[in-house]
Tab-separated table of C-alpha atoms in Angstrom:
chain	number	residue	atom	x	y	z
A	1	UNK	CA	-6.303	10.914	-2.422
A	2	UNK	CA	-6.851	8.220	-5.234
A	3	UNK	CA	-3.919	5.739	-4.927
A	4	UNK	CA	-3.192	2.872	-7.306
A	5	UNK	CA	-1.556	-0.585	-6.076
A	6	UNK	CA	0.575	-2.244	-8.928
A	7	UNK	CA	0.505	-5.883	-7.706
A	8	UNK	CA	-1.869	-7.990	-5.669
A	9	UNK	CA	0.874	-10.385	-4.020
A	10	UNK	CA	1.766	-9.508	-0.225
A	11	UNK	CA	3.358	-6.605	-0.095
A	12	UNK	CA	0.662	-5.122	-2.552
A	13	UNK	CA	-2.197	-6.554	0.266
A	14	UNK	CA	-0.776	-5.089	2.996
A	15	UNK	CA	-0.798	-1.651	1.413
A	16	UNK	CA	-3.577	-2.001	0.090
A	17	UNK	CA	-5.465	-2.745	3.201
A	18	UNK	CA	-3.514	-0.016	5.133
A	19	UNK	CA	-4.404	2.506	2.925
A	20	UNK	CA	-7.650	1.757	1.861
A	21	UNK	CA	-9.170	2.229	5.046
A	22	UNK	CA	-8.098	6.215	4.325
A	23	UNK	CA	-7.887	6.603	0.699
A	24	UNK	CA	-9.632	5.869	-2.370
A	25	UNK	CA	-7.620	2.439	-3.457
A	26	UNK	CA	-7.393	0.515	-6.573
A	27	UNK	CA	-5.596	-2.081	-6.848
A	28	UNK	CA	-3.994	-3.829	-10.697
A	29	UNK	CA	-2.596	-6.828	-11.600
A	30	UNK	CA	-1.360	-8.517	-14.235
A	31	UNK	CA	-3.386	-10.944	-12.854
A	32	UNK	CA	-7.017	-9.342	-12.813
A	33	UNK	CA	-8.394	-12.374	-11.189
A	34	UNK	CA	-5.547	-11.925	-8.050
A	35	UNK	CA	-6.701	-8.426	-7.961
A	36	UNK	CA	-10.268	-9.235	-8.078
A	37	UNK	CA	-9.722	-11.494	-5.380
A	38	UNK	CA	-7.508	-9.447	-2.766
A	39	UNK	CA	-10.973	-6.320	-3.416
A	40	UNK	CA	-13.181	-9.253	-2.300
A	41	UNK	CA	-10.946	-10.027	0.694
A	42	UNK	CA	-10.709	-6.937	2.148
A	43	UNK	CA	-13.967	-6.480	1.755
A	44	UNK	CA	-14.688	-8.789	4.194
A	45	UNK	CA	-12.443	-6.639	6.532
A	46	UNK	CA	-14.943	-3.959	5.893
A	47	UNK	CA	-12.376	-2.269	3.687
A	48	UNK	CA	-13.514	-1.208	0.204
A	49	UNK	CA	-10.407	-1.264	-2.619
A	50	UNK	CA	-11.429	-1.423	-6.696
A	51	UNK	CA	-10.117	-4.190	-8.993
A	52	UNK	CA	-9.612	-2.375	-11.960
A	53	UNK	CA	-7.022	-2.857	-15.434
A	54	UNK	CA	-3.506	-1.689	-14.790
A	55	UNK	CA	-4.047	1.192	-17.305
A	56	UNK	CA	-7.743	2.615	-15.817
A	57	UNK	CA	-6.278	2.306	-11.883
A	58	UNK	CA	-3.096	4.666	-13.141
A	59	UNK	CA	-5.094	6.969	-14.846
A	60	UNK	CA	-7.533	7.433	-12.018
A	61	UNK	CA	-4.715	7.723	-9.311
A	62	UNK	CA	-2.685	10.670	-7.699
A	63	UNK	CA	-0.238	8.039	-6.666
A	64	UNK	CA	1.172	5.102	-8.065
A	65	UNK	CA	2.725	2.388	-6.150
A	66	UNK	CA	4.711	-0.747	-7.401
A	67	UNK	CA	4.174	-3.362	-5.121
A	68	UNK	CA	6.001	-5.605	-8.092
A	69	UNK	CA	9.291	-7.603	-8.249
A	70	UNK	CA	12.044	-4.759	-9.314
A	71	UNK	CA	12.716	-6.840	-12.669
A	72	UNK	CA	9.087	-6.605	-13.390
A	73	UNK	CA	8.878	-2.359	-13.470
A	74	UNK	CA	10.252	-1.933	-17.209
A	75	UNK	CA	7.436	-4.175	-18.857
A	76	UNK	CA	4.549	-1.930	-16.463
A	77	UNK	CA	5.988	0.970	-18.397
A	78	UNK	CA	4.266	-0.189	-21.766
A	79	UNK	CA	0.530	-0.430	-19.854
A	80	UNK	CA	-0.263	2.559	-18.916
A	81	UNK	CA	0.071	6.771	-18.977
A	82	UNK	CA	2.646	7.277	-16.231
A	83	UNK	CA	3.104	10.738	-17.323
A	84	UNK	CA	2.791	13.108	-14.582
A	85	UNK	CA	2.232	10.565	-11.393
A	86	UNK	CA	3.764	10.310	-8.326
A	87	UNK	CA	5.016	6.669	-8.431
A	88	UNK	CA	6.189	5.327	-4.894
A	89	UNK	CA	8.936	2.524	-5.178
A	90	UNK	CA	8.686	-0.223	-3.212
A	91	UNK	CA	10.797	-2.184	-5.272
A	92	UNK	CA	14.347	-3.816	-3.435
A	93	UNK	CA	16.000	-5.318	-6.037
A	94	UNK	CA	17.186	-8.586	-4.623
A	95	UNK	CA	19.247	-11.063	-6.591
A	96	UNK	CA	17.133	-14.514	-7.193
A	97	UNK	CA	19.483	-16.321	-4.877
A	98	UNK	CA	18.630	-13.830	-2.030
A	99	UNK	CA	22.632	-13.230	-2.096
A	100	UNK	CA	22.479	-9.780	-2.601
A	101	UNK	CA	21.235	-6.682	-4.135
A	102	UNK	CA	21.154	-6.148	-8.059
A	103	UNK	CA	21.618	-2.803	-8.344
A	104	UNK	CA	23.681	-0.278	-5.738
A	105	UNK	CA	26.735	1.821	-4.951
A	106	UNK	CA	26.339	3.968	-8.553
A	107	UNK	CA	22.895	4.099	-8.967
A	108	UNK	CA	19.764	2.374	-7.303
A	109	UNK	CA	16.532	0.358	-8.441
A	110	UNK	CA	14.674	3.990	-7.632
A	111	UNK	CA	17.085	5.836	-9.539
A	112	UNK	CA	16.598	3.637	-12.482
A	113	UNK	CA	13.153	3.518	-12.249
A	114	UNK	CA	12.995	7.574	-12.629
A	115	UNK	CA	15.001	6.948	-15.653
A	116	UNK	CA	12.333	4.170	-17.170
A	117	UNK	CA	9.366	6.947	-15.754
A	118	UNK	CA	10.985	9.806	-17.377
A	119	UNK	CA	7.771	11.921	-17.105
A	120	UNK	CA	6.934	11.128	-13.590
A	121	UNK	CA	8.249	11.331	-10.283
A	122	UNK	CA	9.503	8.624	-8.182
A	123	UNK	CA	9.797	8.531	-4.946
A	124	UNK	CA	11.517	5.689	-2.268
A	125	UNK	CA	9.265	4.507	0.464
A	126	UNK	CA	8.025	1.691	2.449
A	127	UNK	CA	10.720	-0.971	1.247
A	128	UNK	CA	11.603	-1.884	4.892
A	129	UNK	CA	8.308	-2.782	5.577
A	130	UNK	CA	7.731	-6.832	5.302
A	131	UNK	CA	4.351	-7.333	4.401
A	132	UNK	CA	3.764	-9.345	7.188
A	133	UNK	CA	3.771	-6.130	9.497
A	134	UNK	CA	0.403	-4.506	8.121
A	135	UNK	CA	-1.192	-7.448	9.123
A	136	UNK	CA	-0.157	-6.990	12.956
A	137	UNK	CA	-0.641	-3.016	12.225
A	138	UNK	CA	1.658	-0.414	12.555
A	139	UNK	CA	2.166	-0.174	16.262
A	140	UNK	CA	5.057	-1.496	17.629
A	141	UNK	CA	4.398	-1.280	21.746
A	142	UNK	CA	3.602	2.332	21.281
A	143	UNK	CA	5.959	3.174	18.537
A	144	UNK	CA	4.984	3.737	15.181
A	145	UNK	CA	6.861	1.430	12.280
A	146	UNK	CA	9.245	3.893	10.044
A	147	UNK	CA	9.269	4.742	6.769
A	148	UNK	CA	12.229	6.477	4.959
A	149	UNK	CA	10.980	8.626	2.094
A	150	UNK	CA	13.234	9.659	-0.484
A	151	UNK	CA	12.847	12.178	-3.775
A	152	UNK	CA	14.328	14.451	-5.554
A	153	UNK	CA	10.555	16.786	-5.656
A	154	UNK	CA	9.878	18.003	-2.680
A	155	UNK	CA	6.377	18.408	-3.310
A	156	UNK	CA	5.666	14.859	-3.970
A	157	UNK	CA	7.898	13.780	-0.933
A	158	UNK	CA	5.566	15.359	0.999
A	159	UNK	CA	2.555	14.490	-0.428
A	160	UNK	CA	4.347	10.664	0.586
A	161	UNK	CA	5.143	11.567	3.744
A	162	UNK	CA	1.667	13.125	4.160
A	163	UNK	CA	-0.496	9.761	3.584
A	164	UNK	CA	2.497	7.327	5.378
A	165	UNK	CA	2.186	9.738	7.881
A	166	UNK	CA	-1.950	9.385	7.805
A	167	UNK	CA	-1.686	5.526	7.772
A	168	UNK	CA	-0.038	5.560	10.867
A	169	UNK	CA	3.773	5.243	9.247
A	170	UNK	CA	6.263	7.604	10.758
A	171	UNK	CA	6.960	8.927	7.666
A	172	UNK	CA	10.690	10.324	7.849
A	173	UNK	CA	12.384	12.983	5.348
A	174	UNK	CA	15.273	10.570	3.713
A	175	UNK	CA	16.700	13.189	1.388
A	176	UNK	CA	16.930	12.969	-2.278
A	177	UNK	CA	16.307	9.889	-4.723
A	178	UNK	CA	20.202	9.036	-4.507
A	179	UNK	CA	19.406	8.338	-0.679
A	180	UNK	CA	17.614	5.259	-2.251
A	181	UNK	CA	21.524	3.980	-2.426
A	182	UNK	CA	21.292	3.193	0.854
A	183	UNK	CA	17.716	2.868	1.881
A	184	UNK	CA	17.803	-0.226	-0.246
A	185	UNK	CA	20.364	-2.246	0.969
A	186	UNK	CA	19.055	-1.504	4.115
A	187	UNK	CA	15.529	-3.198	3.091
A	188	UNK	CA	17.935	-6.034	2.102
A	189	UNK	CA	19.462	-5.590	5.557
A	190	UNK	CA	15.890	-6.338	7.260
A	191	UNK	CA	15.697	-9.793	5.023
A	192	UNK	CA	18.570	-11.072	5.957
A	193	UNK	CA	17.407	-10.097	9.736
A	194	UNK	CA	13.811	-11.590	9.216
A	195	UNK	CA	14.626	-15.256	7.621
A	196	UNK	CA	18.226	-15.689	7.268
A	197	UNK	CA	19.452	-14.980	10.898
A	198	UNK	CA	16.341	-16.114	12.397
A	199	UNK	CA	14.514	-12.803	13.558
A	200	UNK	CA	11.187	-13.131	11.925
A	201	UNK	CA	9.279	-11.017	9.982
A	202	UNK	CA	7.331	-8.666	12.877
A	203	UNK	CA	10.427	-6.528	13.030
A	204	UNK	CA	11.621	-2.938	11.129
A	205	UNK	CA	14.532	-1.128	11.232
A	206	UNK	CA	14.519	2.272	13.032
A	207	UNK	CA	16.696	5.361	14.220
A	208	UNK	CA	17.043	6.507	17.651
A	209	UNK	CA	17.658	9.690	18.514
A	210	UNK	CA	17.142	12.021	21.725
């Protein structure tokens, strides 16, 4: 699977090292130097990811993921082919204050999104993942971290749930793209857990059941 990592910033290494140890990875940037920089790093690792343009990374990928800020998706739009891509949303759209989400009750950031990537499919994943998780790994005492996987194409919510699934995510069925209502406040949710009441950033949210 050839997967391309929009953004070079935390949440964009952690993936990127997760999934590169599996996958064919490139990561883009606005920032080719950041880019260049995160390939040399994981190198180091032993893990082998491509620095390549925004536009050459998208047209070589199966996948697509934004690892980007949410207000930063619309301007990506003009810099490469998205047509036909499976583009994974990690996107929470937080206000700048951290008082709140953006978008939500009539419509989500993934919803939007699908609008902006008319010709592709988007799917919801990994947004209640902090980045500082894939540096730990995904094993919490035994139990793997969860990942809620929403989309309206049921073919490329599995092929999502197939390589979360590979990385060592348990990758769980979240419904369709409208599910992203309420998978992203509940990313928000895990902030406000992590730094504002003090919980720290080694935690995810997860379902019981039995």
């Amino acid at each position: 699977m050839n997967i391309a990592i929009i953004g070079s910033g935390n949440i964009g290494s952690g993936l990127a090292r997760t999934f590169g140890a599996i996958h064919q990875v490139a990561v883009a940037s606005r920032d080719e130097q950041s880019a260049q920089a995160l390939s040399a790093k994981l190198a180091q690792d032993g893990i082998q990811v491509q620095a390549l343009p925004v536009a050459t990374a998208v047209a070589n990928a199966d996948v697509v993921m934004l690892a980007i800020p949410y207000g930063a998706v619309a301007e990506l739009a003009t810099q490469a082919n998205f047509s036909g891509k499976i583009i994974v949303d990690v996107t929470n759209p937080v206000k700048d204050d951290f008082s709140g989400i953006s978008v939500g009750f009539s419509t989500s950031a993934a919803e939007e999104i699908q609008k902006i990537f008319a010709d592709a499919t988007v799917v919801k994943a990994f947004n209640t993942v902090f980045a500082q998780v894939y540096e730990q790994g995904l094993d919490f005492n035994g139990r793997q971290v969860p990942t809620y996987v929403a989309a309206d194409d049921d073919a490329a919510k599995e092929t999502v749930i197939a390589i979360a699934s590979d990385a060592g995510f348990d990758a769980i069925n979240a419904g369709p793209l409208t599910n992203a209502r309420y998978i992203e406040p509940l990313g928000y949710l895990n902030i406000q857990f992590g730094y504002m009441l003090g919980f720290g950033t080694q935690i995810a949210p997860a379902w019981l059941s039995r």
